[in-house]
Amino acid sequence: MDTTLRGVGVSHGVAIGEVRHMGTAVLEPPAKQIPAQDAEREQGNARKAVEAVAADLMARGNLAGGEAQAVLEAQAMMAQDPELIADVDRRIAVGSTAERAVYDAFAAYRELLAGAGEYLAGRVADLDDVRNRIVARLLGVPMPGIPDSDEPYVLVARDLAPADTALLDPTLVLGFVTEEGGPTSHSAILARALGVPAVVALPGAGELAEGTVIAVDGSTGDIFVNPSEEKKAELEAAAAERKAALAASTGPGATADGHKVPLLANVGGPADVPAAVEAGAEGVGLFRTEFLFLDDSKNAPSEEKQVEAYRQVLEAFPEGRVVVRVLDAGADKPLDFLTPADEPNPALGVRGLRTLLDHPEVLRTQLTALAKAAEGLPVYLEVMAPMVADRADAKAFADACRAAGLRAKFGAMVEIPSAALRARSILQEVEFLSLGTNDLAQYTFAADRQVGAVSRLQDPWQPALLDLVALSAEAAKAEGKSCGVCGEAASDPLLACVLTGLGVTSLSMGAASLPYVRATLAKYTLAQCERAASAARAADSADEARAAAQAVLSGE
Ligand code: PEP
Ligand code: MG
């Protein structure tokens, strides 16, 4: 029988495959007593689990090769440490379950390591991973972290953090379903970057049984559990039809009457560039440079490493525009060496430009690397700062760019309501604005973008958000400057028409959304987009705004 669940569709397309859960990081088994006669069997179970985990780590090491192999082999040796195994045996002999004995024995070993100097302390995370794997095997629950699978699957998780997703193999992940997260969460952004369908904010996603076949419709937010053959065929045919229609729409972004709206791509690094070029991006509207900083939790990447990464992106768009955002660390993207650990409200704390102004050397290296990367290239480089609150922030950023000798346009992201309200003042210091509607929604509605329960308030169709977009676009027009959108709002084809009607001058999105937006924009004139925008702003809720814009555009 088909069961249909409904979440929030955040990345178009249909994925059909088996559920694989992202394993939880820490599994603490309950401390319960077992009868003495069960001890021998439990000791046997513990030993089997240890051996299986060690063998699995060795096998994955063989596959990975290189440095990863050394790490995985070291982990396999940790699992088989004779002293640890003896401690597990002792704990079971006095009444522990196998899983609890493993948990406690590793905890004791962990403490020893953590107090034993820097090198060994650095191995604590590896040890925790080994412990979690053995405990997971004993409990018969999924292994922690990204599923180990050779077959393609649909990844189901509570939510996905950038650090988890960096390890994903895009050839194996057919789609995402998450319990938490809203349309602007990292799961949503990553799914669009990978071009896989995704549904977020699905209550009960965690209860979908491992191995169950589901069909994920990333456009409607529907999940079909155990879909019938007819349902699968119907969904696949609809998706193929949509894809064919999209492939027919090419060229630069424009409305039906030729009003140009450059369509740009959001990228996280050189790896995202081929998809952007293939989707016909006219440049990059948001290069999220923080992904370059995720590899090392203790240091910023060297100037040389940055020059290389920036140059690869800049070279891909000769004569095109590339907007690079300087490091946006903090809040949902913390970096150990920059982000204060003890903030009560990280999203309202030191993040984005605030972090960089506290660490001018990091900003200076980044701007110098950008200047070197752009040398001799015919690209239009633009550089912008995240989380600009006021004119003083904009000035501090522009001053830093000038001091680094950067020949580029300097801009400010509008992500904080104060920046939209005083956009003209900010534009006295910088040459363009780019609306980060994800954070702008978060701060306008006081709704954490990582919390699924408040996803209603992160809906970029909220009329209050549209008002702030309009204010920013009007300010830019009055100053003769440009105002793009690079938040996820730009990737919704209908909303892209409304944003155009509000006066936005370019739209930037994950590459996979570009054909959808291009095809929809080409169907309507600028005047129609403007009427749809007025109707949406006159509404009282996101749903009403969407329906009002749809009614105008479909001529109802
Ligand atoms: C935004 O906030 O809309 C944005 C584009 O930045 P990020 O999603 O990386 O915070
Ligand atoms: Mg942001």
Short mmCIF file of N, CA and C in Angstrom, two decimals, residues 249-265 279-283 285 321 469 473 482-486 489-509 513-527 529-530:
data_model
loop_
_atom_site.label_atom_id
_atom_site.label_comp_id
_atom_site.label_asym_id
_atom_site.label_seq_id
_atom_site.Cartn_x
_atom_site.Cartn_y
_atom_site.Cartn_z
N SER A 249 15.11 25.39 -22.96
CA SER A 249 15.30 26.83 -22.69
C SER A 249 16.77 27.12 -22.42
N THR A 250 17.38 27.98 -23.26
CA THR A 250 18.81 28.27 -23.12
C THR A 250 19.05 29.77 -23.23
N GLY A 251 20.30 30.20 -23.12
CA GLY A 251 20.65 31.61 -23.31
C GLY A 251 20.59 32.40 -22.02
N PRO A 252 20.93 33.71 -22.12
CA PRO A 252 20.95 34.53 -20.91
C PRO A 252 19.56 34.72 -20.33
N GLY A 253 19.49 35.00 -19.05
CA GLY A 253 18.21 35.18 -18.38
C GLY A 253 17.52 36.46 -18.82
N ALA A 254 16.23 36.36 -19.14
CA ALA A 254 15.48 37.55 -19.54
C ALA A 254 14.00 37.26 -19.43
N THR A 255 13.21 38.32 -19.27
CA THR A 255 11.75 38.15 -19.29
C THR A 255 11.30 38.01 -20.75
N ALA A 256 10.01 37.72 -20.94
CA ALA A 256 9.49 37.50 -22.30
C ALA A 256 9.70 38.72 -23.18
N ASP A 257 9.70 39.93 -22.57
CA ASP A 257 9.88 41.14 -23.38
C ASP A 257 11.33 41.63 -23.38
N GLY A 258 12.26 40.74 -22.98
CA GLY A 258 13.68 41.06 -23.17
C GLY A 258 14.34 41.84 -22.05
N HIS A 259 13.66 42.00 -20.92
CA HIS A 259 14.32 42.66 -19.78
C HIS A 259 15.34 41.69 -19.20
N LYS A 260 16.62 42.09 -19.24
CA LYS A 260 17.68 41.13 -18.86
C LYS A 260 17.81 40.98 -17.35
N VAL A 261 17.88 39.73 -16.91
CA VAL A 261 18.15 39.42 -15.49
C VAL A 261 19.23 38.35 -15.48
N PRO A 262 20.50 38.76 -15.37
CA PRO A 262 21.57 37.74 -15.39
C PRO A 262 21.31 36.63 -14.38
N LEU A 263 21.48 35.40 -14.85
CA LEU A 263 21.28 34.23 -13.99
C LEU A 263 22.65 33.65 -13.64
N LEU A 264 22.97 33.69 -12.38
CA LEU A 264 24.31 33.33 -11.91
C LEU A 264 24.23 32.12 -11.00
N ALA A 265 25.41 31.53 -10.74
CA ALA A 265 25.41 30.31 -9.93
C ALA A 265 25.99 30.56 -8.54
N ALA A 279 24.99 24.33 -16.82
CA ALA A 279 23.62 24.84 -16.70
C ALA A 279 23.47 26.23 -17.33
N GLY A 280 24.55 26.75 -17.91
CA GLY A 280 24.49 28.02 -18.62
C GLY A 280 24.56 29.23 -17.70
N ALA A 281 25.18 29.08 -16.52
CA ALA A 281 25.31 30.24 -15.62
C ALA A 281 26.09 31.34 -16.33
N GLU A 282 25.64 32.59 -16.13
CA GLU A 282 26.33 33.71 -16.78
C GLU A 282 27.49 34.22 -15.92
N GLY A 283 27.74 33.53 -14.84
CA GLY A 283 28.81 33.90 -13.93
C GLY A 283 28.49 33.28 -12.58
N GLY A 285 27.29 34.25 -8.76
CA GLY A 285 26.69 35.33 -7.96
C GLY A 285 27.01 35.19 -6.49
N ARG A 321 30.94 37.55 -14.77
CA ARG A 321 31.02 38.19 -13.46
C ARG A 321 31.20 37.10 -12.40
N VAL A 469 13.08 43.21 0.52
CA VAL A 469 13.72 43.08 -0.80
C VAL A 469 13.42 44.34 -1.62
N ALA A 473 16.07 46.99 -3.26
CA ALA A 473 16.14 47.19 -4.72
C ALA A 473 15.86 48.64 -5.08
N SER A 482 23.55 48.18 -8.44
CA SER A 482 22.80 46.94 -8.65
C SER A 482 22.45 46.26 -7.33
N CYS A 483 21.42 45.43 -7.40
CA CYS A 483 20.97 44.70 -6.21
C CYS A 483 20.51 43.31 -6.64
N GLY A 484 21.34 42.30 -6.39
CA GLY A 484 20.97 40.93 -6.77
C GLY A 484 20.39 40.16 -5.58
N VAL A 485 19.94 38.95 -5.87
CA VAL A 485 19.54 38.03 -4.80
C VAL A 485 20.40 36.78 -4.94
N CYS A 486 21.04 36.36 -3.83
CA CYS A 486 21.82 35.12 -3.89
C CYS A 486 21.35 34.12 -2.85
N ALA A 489 15.86 32.08 -2.12
CA ALA A 489 14.64 32.62 -2.73
C ALA A 489 14.76 32.66 -4.25
N ALA A 490 15.98 32.92 -4.74
CA ALA A 490 16.17 33.07 -6.19
C ALA A 490 15.95 31.77 -6.93
N SER A 491 16.00 30.63 -6.23
CA SER A 491 15.90 29.34 -6.94
C SER A 491 14.46 28.86 -7.09
N ASP A 492 13.50 29.60 -6.57
CA ASP A 492 12.09 29.25 -6.75
C ASP A 492 11.61 29.98 -8.00
N PRO A 493 11.27 29.26 -9.08
CA PRO A 493 11.00 29.91 -10.36
C PRO A 493 9.92 31.00 -10.29
N LEU A 494 8.85 30.74 -9.56
CA LEU A 494 7.77 31.74 -9.48
C LEU A 494 8.24 32.96 -8.69
N LEU A 495 8.94 32.67 -7.59
CA LEU A 495 9.42 33.77 -6.76
C LEU A 495 10.48 34.59 -7.52
N ALA A 496 11.25 33.92 -8.38
CA ALA A 496 12.25 34.64 -9.17
C ALA A 496 11.57 35.72 -10.02
N CYS A 497 10.36 35.41 -10.54
CA CYS A 497 9.61 36.41 -11.33
C CYS A 497 9.18 37.57 -10.43
N VAL A 498 8.75 37.23 -9.22
CA VAL A 498 8.33 38.27 -8.27
C VAL A 498 9.52 39.15 -7.88
N LEU A 499 10.66 38.54 -7.63
CA LEU A 499 11.86 39.31 -7.26
C LEU A 499 12.24 40.27 -8.40
N THR A 500 12.12 39.77 -9.63
CA THR A 500 12.39 40.61 -10.80
C THR A 500 11.41 41.79 -10.81
N GLY A 501 10.16 41.50 -10.50
CA GLY A 501 9.15 42.56 -10.45
C GLY A 501 9.42 43.56 -9.33
N LEU A 502 10.11 43.12 -8.29
CA LEU A 502 10.44 44.04 -7.18
C LEU A 502 11.66 44.90 -7.51
N GLY A 503 12.32 44.62 -8.63
CA GLY A 503 13.43 45.46 -9.06
C GLY A 503 14.81 44.86 -8.86
N VAL A 504 14.85 43.59 -8.52
CA VAL A 504 16.14 42.92 -8.33
C VAL A 504 16.84 42.80 -9.69
N THR A 505 18.18 42.98 -9.73
CA THR A 505 18.85 43.06 -11.03
C THR A 505 19.57 41.79 -11.47
N SER A 506 19.77 40.81 -10.56
CA SER A 506 20.34 39.52 -10.97
C SER A 506 19.88 38.47 -9.96
N LEU A 507 19.94 37.20 -10.38
CA LEU A 507 19.49 36.11 -9.52
C LEU A 507 20.58 35.05 -9.49
N SER A 508 20.96 34.61 -8.30
CA SER A 508 22.01 33.59 -8.20
C SER A 508 21.52 32.41 -7.38
N MET A 509 21.83 31.21 -7.87
CA MET A 509 21.23 30.00 -7.26
C MET A 509 22.11 28.78 -7.53
N SER A 513 19.03 24.63 -10.27
CA SER A 513 17.79 25.42 -10.37
C SER A 513 17.78 26.34 -11.59
N LEU A 514 18.95 26.59 -12.17
CA LEU A 514 19.03 27.59 -13.25
C LEU A 514 18.05 27.34 -14.40
N PRO A 515 17.97 26.11 -14.94
CA PRO A 515 17.04 25.90 -16.07
C PRO A 515 15.59 26.17 -15.69
N TYR A 516 15.20 25.82 -14.48
CA TYR A 516 13.81 26.05 -14.05
C TYR A 516 13.50 27.55 -14.02
N VAL A 517 14.44 28.31 -13.43
CA VAL A 517 14.21 29.75 -13.31
C VAL A 517 14.24 30.41 -14.70
N ARG A 518 15.19 30.00 -15.53
CA ARG A 518 15.32 30.60 -16.87
C ARG A 518 14.04 30.39 -17.67
N ALA A 519 13.53 29.15 -17.62
CA ALA A 519 12.34 28.82 -18.42
C ALA A 519 11.11 29.59 -17.92
N THR A 520 10.97 29.74 -16.61
CA THR A 520 9.78 30.42 -16.08
C THR A 520 9.85 31.92 -16.35
N LEU A 521 11.01 32.51 -16.12
CA LEU A 521 11.18 33.95 -16.35
C LEU A 521 10.87 34.32 -17.81
N ALA A 522 11.27 33.44 -18.71
CA ALA A 522 11.10 33.73 -20.14
C ALA A 522 9.61 33.73 -20.55
N LYS A 523 8.76 33.23 -19.67
CA LYS A 523 7.32 33.16 -20.03
C LYS A 523 6.57 34.46 -19.77
N TYR A 524 7.12 35.35 -18.93
CA TYR A 524 6.36 36.53 -18.50
C TYR A 524 7.09 37.82 -18.82
N THR A 525 6.29 38.89 -19.03
CA THR A 525 6.90 40.20 -19.29
C THR A 525 7.26 40.86 -17.96
N LEU A 526 8.08 41.91 -18.04
CA LEU A 526 8.46 42.63 -16.82
C LEU A 526 7.20 43.20 -16.15
N ALA A 527 6.28 43.72 -16.96
CA ALA A 527 5.06 44.30 -16.38
C ALA A 527 4.26 43.24 -15.62
N CYS A 529 5.55 40.60 -14.19
CA CYS A 529 6.31 40.33 -12.97
C CYS A 529 6.04 41.42 -11.93
N GLU A 530 5.95 42.66 -12.39
CA GLU A 530 5.70 43.76 -11.45
C GLU A 530 4.31 43.63 -10.83
#
